[in-house]
JSON list of C-alpha atoms in Angstrom, two decimals:
[
{"chain": "A", "resi": 1, "resn": "MET", "atom": "CA", "xyz": [8.08, -9.82, -2.50]},
{"chain": "A", "resi": 2, "resn": "LYS", "atom": "CA", "xyz": [9.43, -7.56, -0.17]},
{"chain": "A", "resi": 3, "resn": "ARG", "atom": "CA", "xyz": [10.82, -4.46, -0.19]},
{"chain": "A", "resi": 4, "resn": "LYS", "atom": "CA", "xyz": [13.68, -2.82, 2.34]},
{"chain": "A", "resi": 5, "resn": "PHE", "atom": "CA", "xyz": [14.90, 0.35, 2.64]},
{"chain": "A", "resi": 6, "resn": "PHE", "atom": "CA", "xyz": [18.56, 1.01, 0.69]},
{"chain": "A", "resi": 7, "resn": "ASP", "atom": "CA", "xyz": [19.21, 5.00, 0.88]},
{"chain": "A", "resi": 8, "resn": "GLU", "atom": "CA", "xyz": [17.81, 8.23, 0.58]},
{"chain": "A", "resi": 9, "resn": "ILE", "atom": "CA", "xyz": [19.52, 11.64, -0.86]},
{"chain": "A", "resi": 10, "resn": "THR", "atom": "CA", "xyz": [18.50, 15.13, -1.59]},
{"chain": "A", "resi": 11, "resn": "VAL", "atom": "CA", "xyz": [19.63, 17.28, -4.14]},
{"chain": "A", "resi": 12, "resn": "GLU", "atom": "CA", "xyz": [18.62, 20.82, -4.02]},
{"chain": "A", "resi": 13, "resn": "ILE", "atom": "CA", "xyz": [18.17, 22.23, -8.03]},
{"chain": "A", "resi": 14, "resn": "LYS", "atom": "CA", "xyz": [18.04, 25.18, -8.90]},
{"chain": "A", "resi": 15, "resn": "GLU", "atom": "CA", "xyz": [17.80, 25.92, -13.01]},
{"chain": "A", "resi": 16, "resn": "ASP", "atom": "CA", "xyz": [14.51, 25.92, -14.82]},
{"chain": "A", "resi": 17, "resn": "GLU", "atom": "CA", "xyz": [12.32, 25.11, -12.30]},
{"chain": "A", "resi": 18, "resn": "PRO", "atom": "CA", "xyz": [14.43, 25.72, -8.33]},
{"chain": "A", "resi": 19, "resn": "ARG", "atom": "CA", "xyz": [13.11, 22.66, -6.87]},
{"chain": "A", "resi": 20, "resn": "GLN", "atom": "CA", "xyz": [13.94, 19.88, -4.01]},
{"chain": "A", "resi": 21, "resn": "MET", "atom": "CA", "xyz": [14.23, 16.47, -4.99]},
{"chain": "A", "resi": 22, "resn": "LYS", "atom": "CA", "xyz": [14.06, 13.52, -3.09]},
{"chain": "A", "resi": 23, "resn": "LEU", "atom": "CA", "xyz": [15.25, 9.91, -4.20]},
{"chain": "A", "resi": 24, "resn": "THR", "atom": "CA", "xyz": [14.85, 7.12, -1.99]},
{"chain": "A", "resi": 25, "resn": "TYR", "atom": "CA", "xyz": [16.25, 3.82, -3.58]},
{"chain": "A", "resi": 26, "resn": "TYR", "atom": "CA", "xyz": [14.75, 0.36, -2.24]},
{"chain": "A", "resi": 27, "resn": "MET", "atom": "CA", "xyz": [15.86, -2.84, -2.99]},
{"chain": "A", "resi": 28, "resn": "LEU", "atom": "CA", "xyz": [13.41, -5.70, -3.79]},
{"chain": "A", "resi": 29, "resn": "ILE", "atom": "CA", "xyz": [13.72, -9.26, -2.52]},
{"chain": "A", "resi": 30, "resn": "ASP", "atom": "CA", "xyz": [11.59, -12.60, -4.10]},
{"chain": "A", "resi": 31, "resn": "SER", "atom": "CA", "xyz": [11.58, -15.84, -2.43]},
{"chain": "A", "resi": 32, "resn": "VAL", "atom": "CA", "xyz": [10.74, -18.96, -5.35]},
{"chain": "A", "resi": 33, "resn": "ARG", "atom": "CA", "xyz": [10.17, -21.99, -2.83]},
{"chain": "A", "resi": 34, "resn": "GLU", "atom": "CA", "xyz": [11.03, -25.59, -4.12]},
{"chain": "A", "resi": 35, "resn": "GLU", "atom": "CA", "xyz": [10.77, -28.60, -2.01]},
{"chain": "A", "resi": 36, "resn": "TYR", "atom": "CA", "xyz": [14.20, -28.69, -1.85]},
{"chain": "A", "resi": 37, "resn": "CYS", "atom": "CA", "xyz": [15.04, -25.03, -2.63]},
{"chain": "A", "resi": 38, "resn": "ASP", "atom": "CA", "xyz": [15.03, -21.12, -1.57]},
{"chain": "A", "resi": 39, "resn": "LEU", "atom": "CA", "xyz": [16.28, -18.48, -4.09]},
{"chain": "A", "resi": 40, "resn": "LYS", "atom": "CA", "xyz": [16.24, -15.26, -3.55]},
{"chain": "A", "resi": 41, "resn": "LEU", "atom": "CA", "xyz": [15.59, -12.61, -6.24]},
{"chain": "A", "resi": 42, "resn": "TYR", "atom": "CA", "xyz": [16.54, -9.26, -6.01]},
{"chain": "A", "resi": 43, "resn": "GLY", "atom": "CA", "xyz": [15.39, -6.30, -7.77]},
{"chain": "A", "resi": 44, "resn": "VAL", "atom": "CA", "xyz": [15.22, -2.73, -7.42]},
{"chain": "A", "resi": 45, "resn": "GLU", "atom": "CA", "xyz": [12.52, -0.07, -6.85]},
{"chain": "A", "resi": 46, "resn": "ILE", "atom": "CA", "xyz": [14.02, 4.31, -7.30]},
{"chain": "A", "resi": 47, "resn": "ASP", "atom": "CA", "xyz": [10.79, 6.15, -5.78]},
{"chain": "A", "resi": 48, "resn": "LYS", "atom": "CA", "xyz": [11.15, 10.56, -6.78]},
{"chain": "A", "resi": 49, "resn": "GLU", "atom": "CA", "xyz": [9.66, 13.03, -5.26]},
{"chain": "A", "resi": 50, "resn": "ASP", "atom": "CA", "xyz": [9.80, 16.57, -6.51]},
{"chain": "A", "resi": 51, "resn": "VAL", "atom": "CA", "xyz": [8.76, 19.88, -4.65]},
{"chain": "A", "resi": 52, "resn": "PHE", "atom": "CA", "xyz": [8.40, 23.09, -5.77]},
{"chain": "A", "resi": 53, "resn": "SER", "atom": "CA", "xyz": [9.28, 26.53, -4.12]},
{"chain": "A", "resi": 54, "resn": "GLY", "atom": "CA", "xyz": [5.00, 26.56, -4.22]},
{"chain": "A", "resi": 55, "resn": "GLY", "atom": "CA", "xyz": [4.32, 23.52, -2.11]},
{"chain": "A", "resi": 56, "resn": "VAL", "atom": "CA", "xyz": [3.44, 21.19, -5.43]},
{"chain": "A", "resi": 57, "resn": "CYS", "atom": "CA", "xyz": [4.44, 18.24, -5.11]},
{"chain": "A", "resi": 58, "resn": "GLU", "atom": "CA", "xyz": [5.81, 15.28, -8.34]},
{"chain": "A", "resi": 59, "resn": "ASN", "atom": "CA", "xyz": [5.47, 11.93, -7.42]},
{"chain": "A", "resi": 60, "resn": "GLU", "atom": "CA", "xyz": [7.46, 8.86, -10.20]},
{"chain": "A", "resi": 61, "resn": "SER", "atom": "CA", "xyz": [8.41, 6.26, -9.27]},
{"chain": "A", "resi": 62, "resn": "LYS", "atom": "CA", "xyz": [10.23, 3.17, -11.16]},
{"chain": "A", "resi": 63, "resn": "ILE", "atom": "CA", "xyz": [10.38, -1.13, -10.58]},
{"chain": "A", "resi": 64, "resn": "ILE", "atom": "CA", "xyz": [12.40, -3.52, -11.93]},
{"chain": "A", "resi": 65, "resn": "LYS", "atom": "CA", "xyz": [11.93, -7.08, -10.15]},
{"chain": "A", "resi": 66, "resn": "ASN", "atom": "CA", "xyz": [14.16, -10.19, -10.26]},
{"chain": "A", "resi": 67, "resn": "LEU", "atom": "CA", "xyz": [17.84, -8.72, -11.89]},
{"chain": "A", "resi": 68, "resn": "PHE", "atom": "CA", "xyz": [20.29, -10.59, -9.27]},
{"chain": "A", "resi": 69, "resn": "PHE", "atom": "CA", "xyz": [20.39, -13.65, -7.86]},
{"chain": "A", "resi": 70, "resn": "ARG", "atom": "CA", "xyz": [22.76, -12.28, -5.46]},
{"chain": "A", "resi": 71, "resn": "LEU", "atom": "CA", "xyz": [22.09, -9.86, -2.14]},
{"chain": "A", "resi": 72, "resn": "SER", "atom": "CA", "xyz": [26.14, -9.02, -3.64]},
{"chain": "A", "resi": 73, "resn": "GLU", "atom": "CA", "xyz": [25.21, -8.52, -7.08]},
{"chain": "A", "resi": 74, "resn": "ALA", "atom": "CA", "xyz": [22.24, -6.28, -5.53]},
{"chain": "A", "resi": 75, "resn": "GLU", "atom": "CA", "xyz": [23.78, -4.49, -3.08]},
{"chain": "A", "resi": 76, "resn": "ALA", "atom": "CA", "xyz": [26.83, -3.07, -5.14]},
{"chain": "A", "resi": 77, "resn": "PHE", "atom": "CA", "xyz": [24.66, -1.65, -7.98]},
{"chain": "A", "resi": 78, "resn": "LEU", "atom": "CA", "xyz": [21.83, -0.10, -5.39]},
{"chain": "A", "resi": 79, "resn": "THR", "atom": "CA", "xyz": [25.07, 1.68, -4.39]},
{"chain": "A", "resi": 80, "resn": "LYS", "atom": "CA", "xyz": [26.47, 2.83, -8.17]},
{"chain": "A", "resi": 81, "resn": "LEU", "atom": "CA", "xyz": [22.13, 4.45, -8.69]},
{"chain": "A", "resi": 82, "resn": "VAL", "atom": "CA", "xyz": [22.69, 6.06, -5.58]},
{"chain": "A", "resi": 83, "resn": "ASN", "atom": "CA", "xyz": [26.33, 7.57, -6.65]},
{"chain": "A", "resi": 84, "resn": "ALA", "atom": "CA", "xyz": [24.95, 8.57, -10.02]},
{"chain": "A", "resi": 85, "resn": "ARG", "atom": "CA", "xyz": [21.95, 9.86, -8.61]},
{"chain": "A", "resi": 86, "resn": "VAL", "atom": "CA", "xyz": [19.69, 8.09, -11.04]},
{"chain": "A", "resi": 87, "resn": "THR", "atom": "CA", "xyz": [15.76, 8.85, -11.14]},
{"chain": "A", "resi": 88, "resn": "PRO", "atom": "CA", "xyz": [13.72, 6.59, -11.68]},
{"chain": "A", "resi": 89, "resn": "MET", "atom": "CA", "xyz": [13.83, 7.40, -15.36]},
{"chain": "A", "resi": 90, "resn": "GLY", "atom": "CA", "xyz": [17.26, 6.64, -15.71]},
{"chain": "A", "resi": 91, "resn": "LEU", "atom": "CA", "xyz": [16.82, 3.29, -14.21]},
{"chain": "A", "resi": 92, "resn": "MET", "atom": "CA", "xyz": [16.32, 1.40, -17.58]},
{"chain": "A", "resi": 93, "resn": "SER", "atom": "CA", "xyz": [19.44, 2.76, -18.89]},
{"chain": "A", "resi": 94, "resn": "ALA", "atom": "CA", "xyz": [21.71, 2.04, -15.72]},
{"chain": "A", "resi": 95, "resn": "VAL", "atom": "CA", "xyz": [20.29, -1.72, -15.98]},
{"chain": "A", "resi": 96, "resn": "SER", "atom": "CA", "xyz": [21.01, -1.47, -19.77]},
{"chain": "A", "resi": 97, "resn": "GLU", "atom": "CA", "xyz": [24.88, -0.39, -18.77]},
{"chain": "A", "resi": 98, "resn": "HIS", "atom": "CA", "xyz": [25.25, -2.61, -16.05]},
{"chain": "A", "resi": 99, "resn": "ILE", "atom": "CA", "xyz": [24.48, -5.32, -18.16]},
{"chain": "A", "resi": 100, "resn": "GLY", "atom": "CA", "xyz": [26.65, -4.67, -20.74]},
{"chain": "A", "resi": 101, "resn": "GLU", "atom": "CA", "xyz": [29.15, -4.23, -18.20]},
{"chain": "A", "resi": 102, "resn": "ARG", "atom": "CA", "xyz": [28.78, -7.56, -16.78]},
{"chain": "A", "resi": 103, "resn": "ILE", "atom": "CA", "xyz": [28.55, -9.30, -20.08]},
{"chain": "A", "resi": 104, "resn": "LYS", "atom": "CA", "xyz": [32.37, -8.06, -20.80]},
{"chain": "A", "resi": 105, "resn": "GLN", "atom": "CA", "xyz": [33.57, -8.84, -17.80]},
{"chain": "A", "resi": 106, "resn": "LEU", "atom": "CA", "xyz": [32.68, -12.55, -18.28]},
{"chain": "A", "resi": 107, "resn": "THR", "atom": "CA", "xyz": [33.74, -12.86, -21.82]},
{"chain": "A", "resi": 108, "resn": "TYR", "atom": "CA", "xyz": [37.44, -11.59, -20.56]},
{"chain": "A", "resi": 109, "resn": "GLU", "atom": "CA", "xyz": [37.25, -14.63, -18.07]},
{"chain": "A", "resi": 110, "resn": "GLY", "atom": "CA", "xyz": [35.72, -17.15, -19.31]}
]
């Protein structure tokens, strides 16, 4: 599996415990090779680093592999995650929401 940098954002959090939150988004690329086929599967990784005023760091990460068969769909989903500032904790919810939206689209198209 290959991990490809997609985007990174930094957010200043002022409520509760003031801190700087850095979110880094990666596309995960897996290859499945058979005799006449090289299938690519795409997933997502989100890494979060919180740096508190005293210099203390907390890290969190979430990986979901093999979500998409199309590169364009994986890129669109990652862009959506970045724009919504989705954290590792919110990734599963974002995936569930995306799958629900895709099912509705396919239902209305077919």
